[in-house]
Amino acid sequence: MTTSIPFGSQKQLMLFSGRANPALASSIASNLQVDLGRVALKTFSNGEVYCRFDESIRGADVFLIQPMCANPIEGLSANDALVELLVMIDAAIGASARRVVAVTPRFGYSRQDKKSSPREPISARMVARILEAAGVDRVLTMDLHAGQLQGFFSVPVDHMTALMALADHFAALDDDLVVVAPDAGRVKLNKQFATRIGAGLAILDKERPQQQVAEITTVIGDVRGKTAIIVDDMIDTAGTLRAAGEAVVRAGCSRVFAAATHAVFSGSAHENLANSPFERIVVTDTIPLGPGAPSTVDVVSCAPMLADSIRCIFTDDSVSEVFGGKNHVF
């Protein structure tokens, strides 16, 4: 007698894209040498989101590629992208998918990870709970605002980083380099970045008198005559980044660059970047660049590492080996 009945050994991987970043989804599919699955997505005239998978996904490992970001071309806000991901998860579960994995390189509400004032929500935790309530089996994300956000989940979370890809982009610079952390919370990330490119490290003393407003008062470290690279997880309105660039220039830097994973670029970001002292601003494609982005912005694709991560999840191999076991830099 046996305690199990073998019934085939063939697993099936299927990729589907939401409307938040279809270009990234296509690049991931190309790296995996598979076509994106067919799914109908639309927004009704009353603003509600609709989803239907146009092919059978029964018994498949379904990977839903949907960063929680705005896509003006598709008419989606960040909140729309979140709701669309939720209805895709629910539709996949209802269609008998074996496993549903949310591939959301940009995790929405990640900066609202704690209470800064009384009577505020912890919205990042709420989003994690909503994804779990919808039935997701696993989450694949990239460069969370704080690595501790993984603790909001009870399902597995694979936390990838674009640090290596961004650092390698600056490998050709022969200058005397210094990596500048925009605040104390980014020191660990920037130290890893500096070690990879063989640069020194400096820190900015930043204060936030109110939300989305930053004041840089002091540059801690030797930056005079050097080429500075300011590294952060995201660029939102770029007010903080512009202030940081101006601060290191006043401190005597000869050249200044910026690098960040998520190009949110909301509000007056384009104006701030255009008027900033940065020679180049290097970002990844976790979020699609909207129209009007400054010509100084360079985009590094994170599709190859996301594709490798998806492959490892599907084959039950070690995801951290994609980065040699060094993907936890926060």
Short mmCIF file of C-alpha atoms in Angstrom, two decimals:
data_model
loop_
_atom_site.label_atom_id
_atom_site.label_comp_id
_atom_site.label_asym_id
_atom_site.label_seq_id
_atom_site.Cartn_x
_atom_site.Cartn_y
_atom_site.Cartn_z
CA MET A 1 0.00 0.00 0.00
CA THR A 2 1.04 3.64 -0.52
CA THR A 3 0.19 6.86 1.24
CA SER A 4 0.09 8.90 -1.98
CA ILE A 5 -1.02 8.57 -5.56
CA PRO A 6 1.35 10.09 -8.15
CA PHE A 7 -0.55 11.91 -10.87
CA GLY A 8 1.79 13.50 -13.39
CA SER A 9 4.86 15.60 -12.68
CA GLN A 10 4.44 18.46 -15.12
CA LYS A 11 4.10 21.91 -13.53
CA GLN A 12 2.86 24.84 -15.55
CA LEU A 13 4.09 28.44 -15.30
CA MET A 14 1.87 31.21 -16.64
CA LEU A 15 2.57 34.95 -16.68
CA PHE A 16 -0.10 37.63 -16.82
CA SER A 17 0.28 41.38 -16.86
CA GLY A 18 -1.89 44.03 -15.35
CA ARG A 19 -2.10 47.47 -16.93
CA ALA A 20 0.30 49.23 -14.54
CA ASN A 21 3.49 48.30 -16.41
CA PRO A 22 2.90 46.06 -19.43
CA ALA A 23 6.33 46.90 -20.90
CA LEU A 24 8.08 45.42 -17.88
CA ALA A 25 5.85 42.33 -18.04
CA SER A 26 6.74 41.85 -21.72
CA SER A 27 10.45 42.11 -20.91
CA ILE A 28 10.13 39.55 -18.11
CA ALA A 29 8.24 37.19 -20.42
CA SER A 30 10.91 37.63 -23.09
CA ASN A 31 13.65 36.74 -20.58
CA LEU A 32 11.70 33.63 -19.59
CA GLN A 33 11.04 32.80 -23.26
CA VAL A 34 7.30 32.54 -22.71
CA ASP A 35 4.36 34.55 -24.01
CA LEU A 36 2.20 36.56 -21.65
CA GLY A 37 -1.13 34.92 -20.97
CA ARG A 38 -4.35 36.39 -22.33
CA VAL A 39 -6.36 38.42 -19.85
CA ALA A 40 -9.10 40.99 -20.40
CA LEU A 41 -8.81 44.07 -18.19
CA LYS A 42 -10.87 47.21 -18.37
CA THR A 43 -12.38 49.98 -16.29
CA PHE A 44 -16.12 50.49 -16.46
CA SER A 45 -17.58 53.96 -16.88
CA ASN A 46 -18.34 54.02 -13.14
CA GLY A 47 -14.63 53.47 -12.34
CA GLU A 48 -14.85 49.82 -11.32
CA VAL A 49 -12.21 47.39 -12.58
CA TYR A 50 -13.03 44.20 -14.51
CA CYS A 51 -10.85 41.13 -15.10
CA ARG A 52 -11.29 37.85 -16.96
CA PHE A 53 -8.63 35.30 -17.90
CA ASP A 54 -9.14 34.39 -21.54
CA GLU A 55 -7.53 30.96 -21.25
CA SER A 56 -7.56 28.11 -18.76
CA ILE A 57 -5.22 28.51 -15.77
CA ARG A 58 -6.41 25.44 -13.88
CA GLY A 59 -3.56 23.82 -11.95
CA ALA A 60 -1.00 26.42 -13.07
CA ASP A 61 1.45 28.54 -11.09
CA VAL A 62 0.13 31.98 -12.03
CA PHE A 63 2.44 34.99 -11.75
CA LEU A 64 0.63 38.34 -11.88
CA ILE A 65 2.96 41.19 -12.83
CA GLN A 66 1.52 44.41 -11.45
CA PRO A 67 3.53 47.09 -9.63
CA MET A 68 1.31 49.32 -7.50
CA CYS A 69 2.00 52.46 -9.49
CA ALA A 70 0.23 54.92 -11.73
CA ASN A 71 0.21 54.56 -15.49
CA PRO A 72 -1.22 57.73 -17.08
CA ILE A 73 -1.17 56.18 -20.56
CA GLU A 74 -3.54 53.43 -19.36
CA GLY A 75 -5.50 55.89 -17.20
CA LEU A 76 -4.55 54.07 -13.98
CA SER A 77 -3.72 55.59 -10.61
CA ALA A 78 -1.69 53.72 -8.00
CA ASN A 79 -4.92 52.83 -6.22
CA ASP A 80 -6.40 51.52 -9.48
CA ALA A 81 -3.35 49.30 -9.92
CA LEU A 82 -3.78 47.88 -6.42
CA VAL A 83 -7.46 47.09 -6.95
CA GLU A 84 -6.74 45.58 -10.37
CA LEU A 85 -4.14 43.30 -8.78
CA LEU A 86 -6.69 42.22 -6.15
CA VAL A 87 -9.35 41.32 -8.71
CA MET A 88 -6.75 39.43 -10.78
CA ILE A 89 -5.80 37.41 -7.68
CA ASP A 90 -9.44 36.64 -6.94
CA ALA A 91 -10.14 35.67 -10.55
CA ALA A 92 -7.09 33.37 -10.61
CA ILE A 93 -8.16 31.63 -7.42
CA GLY A 94 -11.69 31.23 -8.73
CA ALA A 95 -10.27 29.72 -11.93
CA SER A 96 -8.47 27.00 -9.90
CA ALA A 97 -4.88 28.18 -10.23
CA ARG A 98 -2.56 25.94 -8.22
CA ARG A 99 -0.59 28.88 -6.84
CA VAL A 100 -0.95 32.66 -7.27
CA VAL A 101 2.14 34.86 -6.96
CA ALA A 102 1.90 38.65 -6.98
CA VAL A 103 4.92 40.14 -8.75
CA THR A 104 4.71 43.75 -7.57
CA PRO A 105 8.18 45.32 -7.88
CA ARG A 106 6.85 48.64 -6.59
CA PHE A 107 4.95 47.95 -3.35
CA GLY A 108 2.32 50.63 -2.82
CA TYR A 109 1.99 52.57 0.44
CA SER A 110 5.43 51.32 1.51
CA ARG A 111 6.38 54.64 3.10
CA GLN A 112 3.37 54.44 5.41
CA ASP A 113 4.99 51.67 7.43
CA LYS A 114 4.59 53.20 10.90
CA LYS A 115 2.73 55.88 12.80
CA SER A 116 4.47 59.23 12.61
CA SER A 117 1.64 61.04 14.39
CA PRO A 118 -1.33 59.98 16.52
CA ARG A 119 -4.41 58.55 14.79
CA GLU A 120 -2.57 57.67 11.57
CA PRO A 121 -2.97 54.31 9.83
CA ILE A 122 -0.16 51.87 9.10
CA SER A 123 -1.20 51.62 5.48
CA ALA A 124 1.60 49.33 4.32
CA ARG A 125 0.39 46.70 6.80
CA MET A 126 -3.18 47.18 5.56
CA VAL A 127 -2.09 46.53 1.95
CA ALA A 128 -0.27 43.36 3.04
CA ARG A 129 -3.39 42.12 4.83
CA ILE A 130 -5.58 42.91 1.82
CA LEU A 131 -3.33 40.90 -0.50
CA GLU A 132 -3.44 37.95 1.90
CA ALA A 133 -7.20 38.25 2.30
CA ALA A 134 -7.54 38.18 -1.50
CA GLY A 135 -5.73 34.82 -1.38
CA VAL A 136 -2.23 35.47 -2.73
CA ASP A 137 0.21 32.63 -2.01
CA ARG A 138 3.46 34.55 -2.38
CA VAL A 139 4.71 38.08 -3.07
CA LEU A 140 7.74 39.07 -5.15
CA THR A 141 8.77 42.68 -4.66
CA MET A 142 11.81 44.93 -5.00
CA ASP A 143 13.57 47.48 -2.80
CA LEU A 144 10.94 48.02 -0.16
CA HIS A 145 11.15 51.38 1.61
CA ALA A 146 12.00 49.38 4.74
CA GLY A 147 12.87 45.70 4.74
CA GLN A 148 10.82 45.21 7.88
CA LEU A 149 7.67 45.47 5.75
CA GLN A 150 8.14 41.75 5.08
CA GLY A 151 7.00 41.19 8.66
CA PHE A 152 3.51 42.45 7.78
CA PHE A 153 2.98 39.26 5.74
CA SER A 154 2.38 35.70 6.86
CA VAL A 155 2.91 34.37 3.31
CA PRO A 156 6.42 34.15 1.81
CA VAL A 157 7.86 37.45 0.54
CA ASP A 158 10.83 37.52 -1.84
CA HIS A 159 12.55 40.88 -1.44
CA MET A 160 14.73 41.62 -4.47
CA THR A 161 17.06 44.57 -4.93
CA ALA A 162 18.22 46.60 -7.92
CA LEU A 163 21.35 47.67 -6.01
CA MET A 164 23.76 45.57 -8.06
CA ALA A 165 22.31 46.63 -11.41
CA LEU A 166 22.42 50.31 -10.45
CA ALA A 167 25.95 50.03 -9.06
CA ASP A 168 27.19 48.29 -12.21
CA HIS A 169 25.84 51.20 -14.25
CA PHE A 170 28.47 53.43 -12.64
CA ALA A 171 31.33 50.94 -12.97
CA ALA A 172 32.90 52.84 -15.87
CA LEU A 173 33.40 56.05 -13.87
CA ASP A 174 37.11 56.62 -13.14
CA ASP A 175 36.48 59.57 -10.83
CA ASP A 176 37.17 59.78 -7.11
CA LEU A 177 33.75 58.54 -6.06
CA VAL A 178 31.73 59.06 -2.90
CA VAL A 179 28.31 57.53 -2.32
CA VAL A 180 26.00 59.84 -0.37
CA ALA A 181 23.17 58.50 1.79
CA PRO A 182 20.23 60.95 1.69
CA ASP A 183 19.42 60.22 5.36
CA ALA A 184 20.44 57.96 8.23
CA GLY A 185 17.86 55.34 7.26
CA ARG A 186 19.64 54.71 3.95
CA VAL A 187 23.16 54.26 5.32
CA LYS A 188 23.18 50.46 5.10
CA LEU A 189 21.99 50.46 1.48
CA ASN A 190 24.49 53.15 0.49
CA LYS A 191 27.34 51.37 2.27
CA GLN A 192 26.63 48.23 0.22
CA PHE A 193 26.53 50.36 -2.92
CA ALA A 194 29.81 52.09 -2.03
CA THR A 195 31.53 48.77 -1.31
CA ARG A 196 30.46 47.36 -4.69
CA ILE A 197 31.93 50.28 -6.66
CA GLY A 198 34.90 50.95 -4.35
CA ALA A 199 33.78 54.39 -3.22
CA GLY A 200 33.76 56.36 0.02
CA LEU A 201 30.61 57.09 2.02
CA ALA A 202 29.00 60.31 3.21
CA ILE A 203 25.67 61.03 4.91
CA LEU A 204 23.23 63.92 4.69
CA ASP A 205 21.54 65.28 7.80
CA LYS A 206 17.92 65.57 6.69
CA GLU A 207 14.86 66.86 8.50
CA ARG A 208 11.21 66.68 7.43
CA PRO A 209 9.20 69.63 8.77
CA GLN A 210 6.15 68.17 6.99
CA GLN A 211 5.26 65.32 4.63
CA GLN A 212 7.01 65.42 1.23
CA VAL A 213 9.14 68.39 2.37
CA ALA A 214 12.82 67.90 3.26
CA GLU A 215 15.54 70.18 4.56
CA ILE A 216 19.22 69.25 4.22
CA THR A 217 21.32 70.95 6.87
CA THR A 218 24.70 69.18 6.93
CA VAL A 219 26.89 66.91 4.79
CA ILE A 220 28.73 64.43 7.03
CA GLY A 221 31.88 63.17 5.33
CA ASP A 222 34.51 64.28 2.82
CA VAL A 223 32.97 65.11 -0.56
CA ARG A 224 35.11 68.05 -1.72
CA GLY A 225 36.44 67.61 -5.26
CA LYS A 226 34.78 64.20 -5.61
CA THR A 227 32.03 62.75 -7.80
CA ALA A 228 28.98 62.11 -5.64
CA ILE A 229 26.33 59.45 -6.26
CA ILE A 230 23.18 59.88 -4.17
CA VAL A 231 21.36 56.54 -3.81
CA ASP A 232 17.79 56.06 -2.60
CA ASP A 233 14.97 53.56 -3.01
CA MET A 234 12.63 55.94 -4.85
CA ILE A 235 12.24 59.38 -6.37
CA ASP A 236 8.79 60.84 -5.75
CA THR A 237 8.45 64.61 -6.12
CA ALA A 238 12.28 64.84 -6.29
CA GLY A 239 12.26 67.70 -3.80
CA THR A 240 14.46 65.79 -1.37
CA LEU A 241 16.77 64.64 -4.16
CA ARG A 242 17.15 68.13 -5.57
CA ALA A 243 17.94 69.51 -2.11
CA ALA A 244 20.48 66.72 -1.58
CA GLY A 245 22.18 67.41 -4.90
CA GLU A 246 22.42 71.11 -4.16
CA ALA A 247 23.79 70.38 -0.68
CA VAL A 248 26.69 68.23 -1.92
CA VAL A 249 27.50 70.77 -4.62
CA ARG A 250 27.70 73.49 -1.96
CA ALA A 251 29.97 71.14 0.02
CA GLY A 252 32.41 71.08 -2.90
CA CYS A 253 31.53 68.09 -5.10
CA SER A 254 32.78 68.42 -8.66
CA ARG A 255 30.09 66.19 -10.22
CA VAL A 256 26.88 64.67 -8.88
CA PHE A 257 24.74 61.72 -10.01
CA ALA A 258 21.61 60.08 -8.60
CA ALA A 259 20.38 56.49 -8.54
CA ALA A 260 17.06 55.08 -7.35
CA THR A 261 15.01 51.97 -7.97
CA HIS A 262 11.51 53.42 -8.27
CA ALA A 263 10.86 56.43 -10.51
CA VAL A 264 7.56 57.55 -9.01
CA PHE A 265 7.98 61.08 -10.46
CA SER A 266 4.82 62.66 -9.05
CA GLY A 267 3.88 66.31 -8.61
CA SER A 268 6.70 68.69 -9.59
CA ALA A 269 9.28 65.90 -10.04
CA HIS A 270 10.10 66.69 -13.66
CA GLU A 271 10.66 70.36 -12.87
CA ASN A 272 12.79 69.56 -9.82
CA LEU A 273 14.96 67.11 -11.76
CA ALA A 274 15.35 69.47 -14.71
CA ASN A 275 16.56 72.23 -12.38
CA SER A 276 18.79 70.00 -10.26
CA PRO A 277 22.60 69.75 -10.56
CA PHE A 278 22.57 66.05 -11.51
CA GLU A 279 24.43 65.02 -14.66
CA ARG A 280 22.42 61.79 -14.88
CA ILE A 281 19.60 60.26 -12.86
CA VAL A 282 19.60 56.46 -13.10
CA VAL A 283 16.39 54.54 -12.32
CA THR A 284 14.91 51.14 -13.10
CA ASP A 285 11.78 50.21 -15.05
CA THR A 286 9.71 49.04 -12.05
CA ILE A 287 7.50 52.05 -12.86
CA PRO A 288 6.91 53.23 -16.44
CA LEU A 289 8.30 56.68 -17.17
CA GLY A 290 5.51 59.11 -17.95
CA PRO A 291 5.68 61.69 -20.73
CA GLY A 292 7.86 64.72 -20.06
CA ALA A 293 10.64 62.99 -18.12
CA PRO A 294 13.92 64.95 -18.32
CA SER A 295 16.52 63.81 -20.86
CA THR A 296 19.01 63.27 -18.01
CA VAL A 297 17.10 60.17 -16.84
CA ASP A 298 18.58 56.77 -17.72
CA VAL A 299 16.62 53.54 -17.24
CA VAL A 300 18.16 50.22 -16.21
CA SER A 301 15.90 47.20 -16.69
CA CYS A 302 15.18 44.95 -13.71
CA ALA A 303 13.39 42.42 -15.95
CA PRO A 304 16.30 39.91 -16.09
CA MET A 305 16.58 39.61 -12.29
CA LEU A 306 12.80 39.43 -11.86
CA ALA A 307 12.68 36.73 -14.53
CA ASP A 308 15.41 34.77 -12.73
CA SER A 309 13.51 35.16 -9.45
CA ILE A 310 10.27 33.94 -11.01
CA ARG A 311 12.08 30.94 -12.48
CA CYS A 312 13.52 30.06 -9.06
CA ILE A 313 10.13 30.37 -7.37
CA PHE A 314 8.55 28.14 -10.00
CA THR A 315 11.27 25.46 -9.76
CA ASP A 316 11.45 25.70 -5.93
CA ASP A 317 15.09 26.77 -6.08
CA SER A 318 16.78 29.37 -3.87
CA VAL A 319 15.67 32.87 -4.81
CA SER A 320 18.45 34.53 -2.82
CA GLU A 321 21.00 32.76 -5.02
CA VAL A 322 19.98 35.13 -7.82
CA PHE A 323 22.03 37.67 -5.83
CA GLY A 324 24.55 35.28 -4.38
CA GLY A 325 22.67 35.33 -1.10
CA LYS A 326 23.07 39.12 -0.74
CA ASN A 327 19.65 40.45 -1.65
CA HIS A 328 18.85 41.70 1.87
CA VAL A 329 20.66 45.04 1.94
CA PHE A 330 18.35 46.99 4.24
#
